[in-house]
PDB file of C-alpha atoms and ligand atoms in Angstrom:
ATOM      1  CA  MET A   1       5.073   9.149   2.961  1.00  0.00           C
ATOM      2  CA  LYS A   2       8.062  10.675   4.707  1.00  0.00           C
ATOM      3  CA  ASP A   3      10.509   8.305   3.006  1.00  0.00           C
ATOM      4  CA  LEU A   4      12.097   7.341   6.343  1.00  0.00           C
ATOM      5  CA  PHE A   5      13.321   4.048   4.900  1.00  0.00           C
ATOM      6  CA  GLY A   6      15.113   5.988   2.165  1.00  0.00           C
ATOM      7  CA  LYS A   7      16.397   8.541   4.655  1.00  0.00           C
ATOM      8  CA  ALA A   8      17.953   5.765   6.742  1.00  0.00           C
ATOM      9  CA  MET A   9      19.723   4.354   3.662  1.00  0.00           C
ATOM     10  CA  TYR A  10      20.931   7.789   2.633  1.00  0.00           C
ATOM     11  CA  ASP A  11      22.231   8.555   6.155  1.00  0.00           C
ATOM     12  CA  PHE A  12      24.070   5.237   6.167  1.00  0.00           C
ATOM     13  CA  GLN A  13      25.632   5.886   2.774  1.00  0.00           C
ATOM     14  CA  THR A  14      26.660   9.466   3.621  1.00  0.00           C
ATOM     15  CA  ASN A  15      27.699   8.608   7.185  1.00  0.00           C
ATOM     16  CA  ASN A  16      25.215  11.117   8.573  1.00  0.00           C
ATOM     17  CA  SER A  17      24.825   9.568  12.069  1.00  0.00           C
ATOM     18  CA  PRO A  18      22.868   6.574  10.745  1.00  0.00           C
ATOM     19  CA  GLU A  19      20.608   4.699  13.123  1.00  0.00           C
ATOM     20  CA  ASP A  20      18.740   1.441  12.812  1.00  0.00           C
ATOM     21  CA  ILE A  21      15.080   1.487  11.779  1.00  0.00           C
ATOM     22  CA  ILE A  22      12.421   0.491  14.308  1.00  0.00           C
ATOM     23  CA  THR A  23       9.794  -1.769  12.761  1.00  0.00           C
ATOM     24  CA  GLU A  24       6.499  -2.966  14.181  1.00  0.00           C
ATOM     25  CA  THR A  25       3.849  -5.038  12.423  1.00  0.00           C
ATOM     26  CA  SER A  26       0.237  -5.978  13.101  1.00  0.00           C
ATOM     27  CA  ILE A  27       1.449  -9.349  14.447  1.00  0.00           C
ATOM     28  CA  SER A  28       4.810  -8.503  16.009  1.00  0.00           C
ATOM     29  CA  GLU A  29       6.233  -6.095  18.537  1.00  0.00           C
ATOM     30  CA  GLU A  30       8.852  -3.424  17.951  1.00  0.00           C
ATOM     31  CA  ASP A  31      12.101  -4.696  16.525  1.00  0.00           C
ATOM     32  CA  GLU A  32      15.269  -3.124  15.179  1.00  0.00           C
ATOM     33  CA  MET A  33      16.128  -3.549  11.540  1.00  0.00           C
ATOM     34  CA  SER A  34      19.739  -3.156  10.535  1.00  0.00           C
ATOM     35  CA  VAL A  35      20.159  -0.551   7.794  1.00  0.00           C
ATOM     36  CA  ALA A  36      23.605  -2.000   7.063  1.00  0.00           C
ATOM     37  CA  TYR A  37      21.809  -5.156   5.884  1.00  0.00           C
ATOM     38  CA  LEU A  38      20.430  -3.210   2.917  1.00  0.00           C
ATOM     39  CA  PHE A  39      24.056  -2.684   1.816  1.00  0.00           C
ATOM     40  CA  ARG A  40      24.950  -6.381   1.687  1.00  0.00           C
ATOM     41  CA  ALA A  41      27.505  -7.786  -0.714  1.00  0.00           C
ATOM     42  CA  TYR A  42      26.894 -11.013  -2.633  1.00  0.00           C
ATOM     43  CA  ASP A  43      28.690 -13.119   0.017  1.00  0.00           C
ATOM     44  CA  GLU A  44      26.477 -11.702   2.756  1.00  0.00           C
ATOM     45  CA  MET A  45      23.199 -12.400   0.954  1.00  0.00           C
ATOM     46  CA  PRO A  46      20.916 -15.270   1.917  1.00  0.00           C
ATOM     47  CA  LYS A  47      21.185 -18.380  -0.285  1.00  0.00           C
ATOM     48  CA  ILE A  48      17.864 -17.713  -2.020  1.00  0.00           C
ATOM     49  CA  GLU A  49      19.062 -14.255  -3.112  1.00  0.00           C
ATOM     50  CA  GLN A  50      22.387 -15.656  -4.311  1.00  0.00           C
ATOM     51  CA  LYS A  51      20.468 -18.293  -6.252  1.00  0.00           C
ATOM     52  CA  ALA A  52      18.252 -15.625  -7.822  1.00  0.00           C
ATOM     53  CA  LEU A  53      21.333 -13.680  -8.927  1.00  0.00           C
ATOM     54  CA  GLN A  54      22.826 -16.841 -10.415  1.00  0.00           C
ATOM     55  CA  LEU A  55      19.655 -17.429 -12.459  1.00  0.00           C
ATOM     56  CA  VAL A  56      19.306 -13.973 -14.021  1.00  0.00           C
ATOM     57  CA  TYR A  57      19.888 -13.466 -17.731  1.00  0.00           C
ATOM     58  CA  GLY A  58      19.517 -10.754 -20.318  1.00  0.00           C
ATOM     59  CA  LYS A  59      18.171  -7.324 -19.610  1.00  0.00           C
ATOM     60  CA  ILE A  60      17.197  -6.992 -15.944  1.00  0.00           C
ATOM     61  CA  LEU A  61      14.678  -4.970 -13.953  1.00  0.00           C
ATOM     62  CA  ASP A  62      15.350  -4.751 -10.185  1.00  0.00           C
ATOM     63  CA  VAL A  63      12.014  -3.748  -8.626  1.00  0.00           C
ATOM     64  CA  GLY A  64      12.117  -2.020  -5.231  1.00  0.00           C
ATOM     65  CA  CYS A  65      15.891  -1.960  -5.477  1.00  0.00           C
ATOM     66  CA  GLY A  66      16.395  -0.138  -2.155  1.00  0.00           C
ATOM     67  CA  ALA A  67      20.080   0.687  -1.771  1.00  0.00           C
ATOM     68  CA  GLY A  68      20.760  -1.272  -4.963  1.00  0.00           C
ATOM     69  CA  SER A  69      22.763  -4.210  -3.600  1.00  0.00           C
ATOM     70  CA  HIS A  70      21.467  -6.772  -6.103  1.00  0.00           C
ATOM     71  CA  SER A  71      21.784  -4.336  -9.008  1.00  0.00           C
ATOM     72  CA  LEU A  72      25.369  -3.521  -8.039  1.00  0.00           C
ATOM     73  CA  SER A  73      26.372  -7.148  -7.864  1.00  0.00           C
ATOM     74  CA  LEU A  74      24.885  -7.872 -11.316  1.00  0.00           C
ATOM     75  CA  GLN A  75      26.306  -4.755 -12.898  1.00  0.00           C
ATOM     76  CA  ASN A  76      29.790  -4.928 -11.383  1.00  0.00           C
ATOM     77  CA  ASP A  77      30.475  -8.665 -11.014  1.00  0.00           C
ATOM     78  CA  ARG A  78      28.620  -9.861 -14.120  1.00  0.00           C
ATOM     79  CA  ASN A  79      28.581  -6.817 -16.382  1.00  0.00           C
ATOM     80  CA  LEU A  80      24.808  -7.089 -16.908  1.00  0.00           C
ATOM     81  CA  ASP A  81      22.398  -4.382 -18.034  1.00  0.00           C
ATOM     82  CA  VAL A  82      20.103  -3.479 -15.103  1.00  0.00           C
ATOM     83  CA  LEU A  83      17.324  -0.929 -14.645  1.00  0.00           C
ATOM     84  CA  SER A  84      16.838  -0.358 -10.904  1.00  0.00           C
ATOM     85  CA  ILE A  85      13.592   1.240  -9.746  1.00  0.00           C
ATOM     86  CA  ASP A  86      12.219   2.329  -6.398  1.00  0.00           C
ATOM     87  CA  ILE A  87       9.473   4.728  -5.306  1.00  0.00           C
ATOM     88  CA  SER A  88      11.839   6.159  -2.675  1.00  0.00           C
ATOM     89  CA  GLU A  89      13.789   9.207  -3.888  1.00  0.00           C
ATOM     90  CA  LYS A  90      16.369   8.817  -1.139  1.00  0.00           C
ATOM     91  CA  ALA A  91      16.882   5.149  -2.039  1.00  0.00           C
ATOM     92  CA  ILE A  92      17.594   6.153  -5.633  1.00  0.00           C
ATOM     93  CA  GLU A  93      19.969   8.923  -4.492  1.00  0.00           C
ATOM     94  CA  THR A  94      21.725   6.269  -2.415  1.00  0.00           C
ATOM     95  CA  CYS A  95      21.957   3.980  -5.453  1.00  0.00           C
ATOM     96  CA  ASN A  96      23.473   6.807  -7.489  1.00  0.00           C
ATOM     97  CA  LEU A  97      26.083   7.483  -4.807  1.00  0.00           C
ATOM     98  CA  ARG A  98      26.945   3.785  -4.739  1.00  0.00           C
ATOM     99  CA  GLY A  99      27.529   3.754  -8.490  1.00  0.00           C
ATOM    100  CA  VAL A 100      24.364   2.007  -9.664  1.00  0.00           C
ATOM    101  CA  LYS A 101      24.337   2.962 -13.343  1.00  0.00           C
ATOM    102  CA  ASN A 102      20.640   3.175 -14.172  1.00  0.00           C
ATOM    103  CA  ALA A 103      18.520   3.873 -11.079  1.00  0.00           C
ATOM    104  CA  GLN A 104      15.189   5.682 -11.416  1.00  0.00           C
ATOM    105  CA  VAL A 105      12.458   6.885  -9.074  1.00  0.00           C
ATOM    106  CA  GLN A 106       9.590   4.893 -10.499  1.00  0.00           C
ATOM    107  CA  ASN A 107       6.544   3.005  -9.319  1.00  0.00           C
ATOM    108  CA  LEU A 108       6.454  -0.472 -10.868  1.00  0.00           C
ATOM    109  CA  LEU A 109       2.787   0.029 -11.713  1.00  0.00           C
ATOM    110  CA  ASN A 110       3.617   3.081 -13.846  1.00  0.00           C
ATOM    111  CA  LEU A 111       6.597   1.612 -15.687  1.00  0.00           C
ATOM    112  CA  GLU A 112       6.045   1.418 -19.448  1.00  0.00           C
ATOM    113  CA  GLY A 113       7.812   1.282 -22.781  1.00  0.00           C
ATOM    114  CA  GLU A 114      10.561  -1.232 -21.971  1.00  0.00           C
ATOM    115  CA  LYS A 115      10.599  -4.998 -21.603  1.00  0.00           C
ATOM    116  CA  PHE A 116      12.965  -7.250 -19.685  1.00  0.00           C
ATOM    117  CA  ASP A 117      14.317 -10.805 -19.708  1.00  0.00           C
ATOM    118  CA  THR A 118      14.558 -11.032 -15.914  1.00  0.00           C
ATOM    119  CA  ILE A 119      12.551  -9.132 -13.320  1.00  0.00           C
ATOM    120  CA  LEU A 120      13.848  -9.367  -9.757  1.00  0.00           C
ATOM    121  CA  LEU A 121      11.810  -8.699  -6.616  1.00  0.00           C
ATOM    122  CA  LEU A 122      13.883  -9.590  -3.555  1.00  0.00           C
ATOM    123  CA  MET A 123      13.690  -9.328   0.256  1.00  0.00           C
ATOM    124  CA  ASN A 124      10.082 -10.490   0.398  1.00  0.00           C
ATOM    125  CA  GLY A 125       9.534  -9.222  -3.109  1.00  0.00           C
ATOM    126  CA  VAL A 126       5.761  -9.692  -2.956  1.00  0.00           C
ATOM    127  CA  GLY A 127       5.656  -7.338   0.040  1.00  0.00           C
ATOM    128  CA  ILE A 128       4.986  -4.390  -2.227  1.00  0.00           C
ATOM    129  CA  PHE A 129       1.740  -6.029  -3.458  1.00  0.00           C
ATOM    130  CA  GLY A 130       0.393  -4.979  -0.030  1.00  0.00           C
ATOM    131  CA  LYS A 131      -2.708  -7.167   0.002  1.00  0.00           C
ATOM    132  CA  LEU A 132      -3.751 -10.443  -1.570  1.00  0.00           C
ATOM    133  CA  GLU A 133      -6.412  -8.654  -3.634  1.00  0.00           C
ATOM    134  CA  ASN A 134      -3.650  -6.659  -5.388  1.00  0.00           C
ATOM    135  CA  CYS A 135      -1.839  -9.772  -6.661  1.00  0.00           C
ATOM    136  CA  ASN A 136      -3.603  -9.680 -10.030  1.00  0.00           C
ATOM    137  CA  THR A 137      -2.736  -6.027 -10.612  1.00  0.00           C
ATOM    138  CA  PHE A 138       0.943  -6.576  -9.812  1.00  0.00           C
ATOM    139  CA  LEU A 139       1.315  -9.948 -11.553  1.00  0.00           C
ATOM    140  CA  SER A 140      -0.369  -8.754 -14.750  1.00  0.00           C
ATOM    141  CA  LYS A 141       1.843  -5.652 -14.737  1.00  0.00           C
ATOM    142  CA  LEU A 142       4.967  -7.770 -14.223  1.00  0.00           C
ATOM    143  CA  LYS A 143       3.885 -10.135 -17.011  1.00  0.00           C
ATOM    144  CA  SER A 144       3.382  -7.200 -19.397  1.00  0.00           C
ATOM    145  CA  LEU A 145       6.995  -6.133 -18.797  1.00  0.00           C
ATOM    146  CA  LEU A 146       8.492  -9.522 -19.792  1.00  0.00           C
ATOM    147  CA  ASN A 147      10.174 -10.260 -23.096  1.00  0.00           C
ATOM    148  CA  PRO A 148       9.271 -13.638 -24.664  1.00  0.00           C
ATOM    149  CA  GLY A 149      11.187 -16.297 -22.704  1.00  0.00           C
ATOM    150  CA  GLY A 150      11.485 -13.917 -19.764  1.00  0.00           C
ATOM    151  CA  GLN A 151      11.264 -14.735 -16.056  1.00  0.00           C
ATOM    152  CA  ILE A 152      10.252 -13.123 -12.789  1.00  0.00           C
ATOM    153  CA  LEU A 153      12.319 -14.178  -9.755  1.00  0.00           C
ATOM    154  CA  LEU A 154      10.807 -13.351  -6.385  1.00  0.00           C
ATOM    155  CA  ASP A 155      11.028 -14.425  -2.773  1.00  0.00           C
ATOM    156  CA  SER A 156       8.580 -14.545   0.103  1.00  0.00           C
ATOM    157  CA  SER A 157       7.820 -16.551   3.263  1.00  0.00           C
ATOM    158  CA  ASP A 158       4.954 -18.567   4.640  1.00  0.00           C
ATOM    159  CA  ILE A 159       4.469 -16.709   7.920  1.00  0.00           C
ATOM    160  CA  ILE A 160       2.059 -19.252   9.382  1.00  0.00           C
ATOM    161  CA  TYR A 161       4.823 -19.976  11.941  1.00  0.00           C
ATOM    162  CA  MET A 162       4.195 -16.514  13.397  1.00  0.00           C
ATOM    163  CA  PHE A 163       0.797 -17.579  14.701  1.00  0.00           C
ATOM    164  CA  ASP A 164       0.664 -19.271  18.090  1.00  0.00           C
ATOM    165  CA  GLU A 165      -0.367 -22.851  18.504  1.00  0.00           C
ATOM    166  CA  ASP A 166      -3.325 -23.430  20.826  1.00  0.00           C
ATOM    167  CA  GLU A 167      -3.507 -26.202  23.451  1.00  0.00           C
ATOM    168  CA  ASP A 168      -4.664 -28.718  20.839  1.00  0.00           C
ATOM    169  CA  GLY A 169      -1.693 -28.010  18.621  1.00  0.00           C
ATOM    170  CA  GLY A 170      -3.870 -26.086  16.148  1.00  0.00           C
ATOM    171  CA  LYS A 171      -2.938 -22.659  14.862  1.00  0.00           C
ATOM    172  CA  TRP A 172      -4.765 -19.481  15.744  1.00  0.00           C
ATOM    173  CA  ILE A 173      -5.274 -17.597  12.520  1.00  0.00           C
ATOM    174  CA  PRO A 174      -7.173 -14.321  12.133  1.00  0.00           C
ATOM    175  CA  SER A 175     -10.644 -15.304  11.027  1.00  0.00           C
ATOM    176  CA  ASN A 176     -12.108 -12.129   9.548  1.00  0.00           C
ATOM    177  CA  ASN A 177     -11.568 -13.446   6.048  1.00  0.00           C
ATOM    178  CA  ASP A 178      -8.275 -11.651   5.604  1.00  0.00           C
ATOM    179  CA  TYR A 179      -5.411 -13.762   4.355  1.00  0.00           C
ATOM    180  CA  TYR A 180      -2.983 -14.410   7.234  1.00  0.00           C
ATOM    181  CA  GLY A 181      -0.002 -13.039   5.286  1.00  0.00           C
ATOM    182  CA  GLU A 182      -1.529  -9.561   5.060  1.00  0.00           C
ATOM    183  CA  LEU A 183       0.277  -7.367   7.602  1.00  0.00           C
ATOM    184  CA  THR A 184       0.407  -3.699   8.306  1.00  0.00           C
ATOM    185  CA  PHE A 185       3.843  -2.262   8.903  1.00  0.00           C
ATOM    186  CA  ASN A 186       5.003   0.711  10.939  1.00  0.00           C
ATOM    187  CA  ILE A 187       8.498   2.063  10.798  1.00  0.00           C
ATOM    188  CA  SER A 188      10.148   4.825  12.761  1.00  0.00           C
ATOM    189  CA  TYR A 189      13.533   6.394  12.304  1.00  0.00           C
ATOM    190  CA  LYS A 190      15.290   8.978  14.462  1.00  0.00           C
ATOM    191  CA  GLY A 191      12.081   9.591  16.414  1.00  0.00           C
ATOM    192  CA  GLU A 192       9.870  10.129  13.342  1.00  0.00           C
ATOM    193  CA  LYS A 193       7.025   7.764  12.483  1.00  0.00           C
ATOM    194  CA  GLU A 194       6.169   6.747   8.924  1.00  0.00           C
ATOM    195  CA  GLU A 195       2.563   6.321   7.782  1.00  0.00           C
ATOM    196  CA  THR A 196       1.380   2.754   8.274  1.00  0.00           C
ATOM    197  CA  PHE A 197       1.597   0.689   5.090  1.00  0.00           C
ATOM    198  CA  ASP A 198       0.346  -2.729   3.925  1.00  0.00           C
ATOM    199  CA  TRP A 199       2.911  -5.478   3.462  1.00  0.00           C
ATOM    200  CA  LEU A 200       2.132  -8.940   2.107  1.00  0.00           C
ATOM    201  CA  TYR A 201       3.758 -12.320   2.706  1.00  0.00           C
ATOM    202  CA  LEU A 202       2.606 -15.173   0.456  1.00  0.00           C
ATOM    203  CA  ASP A 203       2.928 -18.881   1.051  1.00  0.00           C
ATOM    204  CA  TYR A 204       4.065 -20.723  -2.060  1.00  0.00           C
ATOM    205  CA  ASN A 205       0.693 -22.332  -2.870  1.00  0.00           C
ATOM    206  CA  THR A 206      -1.146 -19.037  -2.751  1.00  0.00           C
ATOM    207  CA  LEU A 207       1.495 -17.460  -4.997  1.00  0.00           C
ATOM    208  CA  GLN A 208       1.213 -20.387  -7.396  1.00  0.00           C
ATOM    209  CA  ASN A 209      -2.583 -20.035  -7.592  1.00  0.00           C
ATOM    210  CA  ALA A 210      -2.295 -16.299  -8.248  1.00  0.00           C
ATOM    211  CA  ALA A 211       0.378 -16.898 -10.898  1.00  0.00           C
ATOM    212  CA  ILE A 212      -1.725 -19.515 -12.714  1.00  0.00           C
ATOM    213  CA  ALA A 213      -4.784 -17.226 -12.586  1.00  0.00           C
ATOM    214  CA  ASN A 214      -2.653 -14.683 -14.452  1.00  0.00           C
ATOM    215  CA  GLY A 215      -1.411 -17.098 -17.091  1.00  0.00           C
ATOM    216  CA  LEU A 216       2.034 -17.486 -15.538  1.00  0.00           C
ATOM    217  CA  LYS A 217       3.913 -20.691 -14.848  1.00  0.00           C
ATOM    218  CA  CYS A 218       5.197 -20.932 -11.287  1.00  0.00           C
ATOM    219  CA  GLU A 219       8.177 -22.945 -10.101  1.00  0.00           C
ATOM    220  CA  LEU A 220       9.603 -23.386  -6.618  1.00  0.00           C
ATOM    221  CA  ILE A 221      13.349 -22.900  -7.068  1.00  0.00           C
ATOM    222  CA  LEU A 222      14.738 -23.039  -3.543  1.00  0.00           C
ATOM    223  CA  GLU A 223      13.539 -23.072   0.034  1.00  0.00           C
ATOM    224  CA  GLY A 224      15.432 -21.102   2.648  1.00  0.00           C
ATOM    225  CA  GLU A 225      16.097 -21.965   6.262  1.00  0.00           C
ATOM    226  CA  HIS A 226      13.133 -20.120   7.725  1.00  0.00           C
ATOM    227  CA  TYR A 227       9.910 -20.762   5.787  1.00  0.00           C
ATOM    228  CA  ASP A 228      11.239 -18.546   2.994  1.00  0.00           C
ATOM    229  CA  TYR A 229      11.502 -19.516  -0.658  1.00  0.00           C
ATOM    230  CA  LEU A 230      12.525 -18.351  -4.109  1.00  0.00           C
ATOM    231  CA  ALA A 231      10.032 -18.743  -6.950  1.00  0.00           C
ATOM    232  CA  LYS A 232      10.302 -18.306 -10.684  1.00  0.00           C
ATOM    233  CA  LEU A 233       7.333 -17.130 -12.736  1.00  0.00           C
ATOM    234  CA  SER A 234       7.376 -17.312 -16.522  1.00  0.00           C
ATOM    235  CA  ILE A 235       5.010 -17.155 -19.471  1.00  0.00           C
TER     236      ILE A 235
HETATM  237  C1  SAM B 301      12.132  -4.434   1.560  1.00  0.00           C
HETATM  238  S1  SAM B 301      12.744  -3.168   0.486  1.00  0.00           S
HETATM  239  C2  SAM B 301      13.815  -4.183  -0.477  1.00  0.00           C
HETATM  240  C3  SAM B 301      15.064  -3.486  -0.936  1.00  0.00           C
HETATM  241  C4  SAM B 301      16.016  -4.311  -1.808  1.00  0.00           C
HETATM  242  N1  SAM B 301      15.333  -5.073  -2.859  1.00  0.00           N
HETATM  243  C5  SAM B 301      16.840  -5.243  -0.972  1.00  0.00           C
HETATM  244  O1  SAM B 301      16.655  -6.462  -1.075  1.00  0.00           O
HETATM  245  O2  SAM B 301      17.701  -4.791  -0.206  1.00  0.00           O
HETATM  246  C6  SAM B 301      11.377  -2.837  -0.613  1.00  0.00           C
HETATM  247  C7  SAM B 301      11.560  -1.613  -1.498  1.00  0.00           C
HETATM  248  O3  SAM B 301      10.489  -1.526  -2.441  1.00  0.00           O
HETATM  249  C8  SAM B 301      10.178  -0.172  -2.678  1.00  0.00           C
HETATM  250  N2  SAM B 301       8.811  -0.131  -3.263  1.00  0.00           N
HETATM  251  C9  SAM B 301       7.631  -0.257  -2.627  1.00  0.00           C
HETATM  252  N3  SAM B 301       6.613  -0.214  -3.503  1.00  0.00           N
HETATM  253  C10 SAM B 301       7.150  -0.047  -4.741  1.00  0.00           C
HETATM  254  C11 SAM B 301       6.600   0.064  -6.059  1.00  0.00           C
HETATM  255  N4  SAM B 301       5.272   0.029  -6.265  1.00  0.00           N
HETATM  256  N5  SAM B 301       7.438   0.234  -7.106  1.00  0.00           N
HETATM  257  C12 SAM B 301       8.791   0.276  -6.907  1.00  0.00           C
HETATM  258  N6  SAM B 301       9.363   0.157  -5.673  1.00  0.00           N
HETATM  259  C13 SAM B 301       8.556  -0.002  -4.599  1.00  0.00           C
HETATM  260  C14 SAM B 301      10.329   0.464  -1.300  1.00  0.00           C
HETATM  261  O4  SAM B 301      10.512   1.866  -1.386  1.00  0.00           O
HETATM  262  C15 SAM B 301      11.555  -0.275  -0.745  1.00  0.00           C
HETATM  263  O5  SAM B 301      12.751   0.409  -0.991  1.00  0.00           O
END
């Protein structure tokens, strides 16, 4: 990977002629994504993210922390102990420049040796699972990182609304046995194209089934304004 997402964050942070990221998915045309959005303060966050931050307790792991906005809010406004991880080196450099205290380049799947009371995965947190078939791998890893009484707070959306209705009012859904929330994502930044990657959206019921299959309780905490929701998984 060229780490274009990280490069965009780093350019924004260092004021190096930042530009917006161009995104395109398997079911949607090119669109601009605001890099500034990754630098949001608590007041600018969607309600489901604010709710997640209100619910955190204890020692926290922020998975796929990006520019570290959630970590910063917890560390600075609430004085909480947060480990922030991301596979993007430039994202972690950005976090360090912003004053995130404990940010590490780390793949969630390789994280070991520490346990947490709250694990956060926000901004379509299940996206990094990539495909439905990877849910068990990610959920069992997340479960193994929880202290007794711990919780995983994550958000996603039911993207069924993205599929057109036919004349009978039914939905057209891809029929080749793939789950409809499995997308591929392309991003470009400053004329460079990133390698295509898998990105998953999960409707709440599918998440709940996957959670139960992995011995996790699943609770719907809050629904957002656009088919999005916050869920809490616990042992
Ligand atoms: C959509 S961004 C979310 C950023 C941040 N949580 C926010 O809300 O602004 C997802 C992030 O997850 C990171 N990521 C993807 N796979 C990962 C993995 N296996 N372990 C840790 N981070 C990962 C990406 O590099 C990216 O920065």
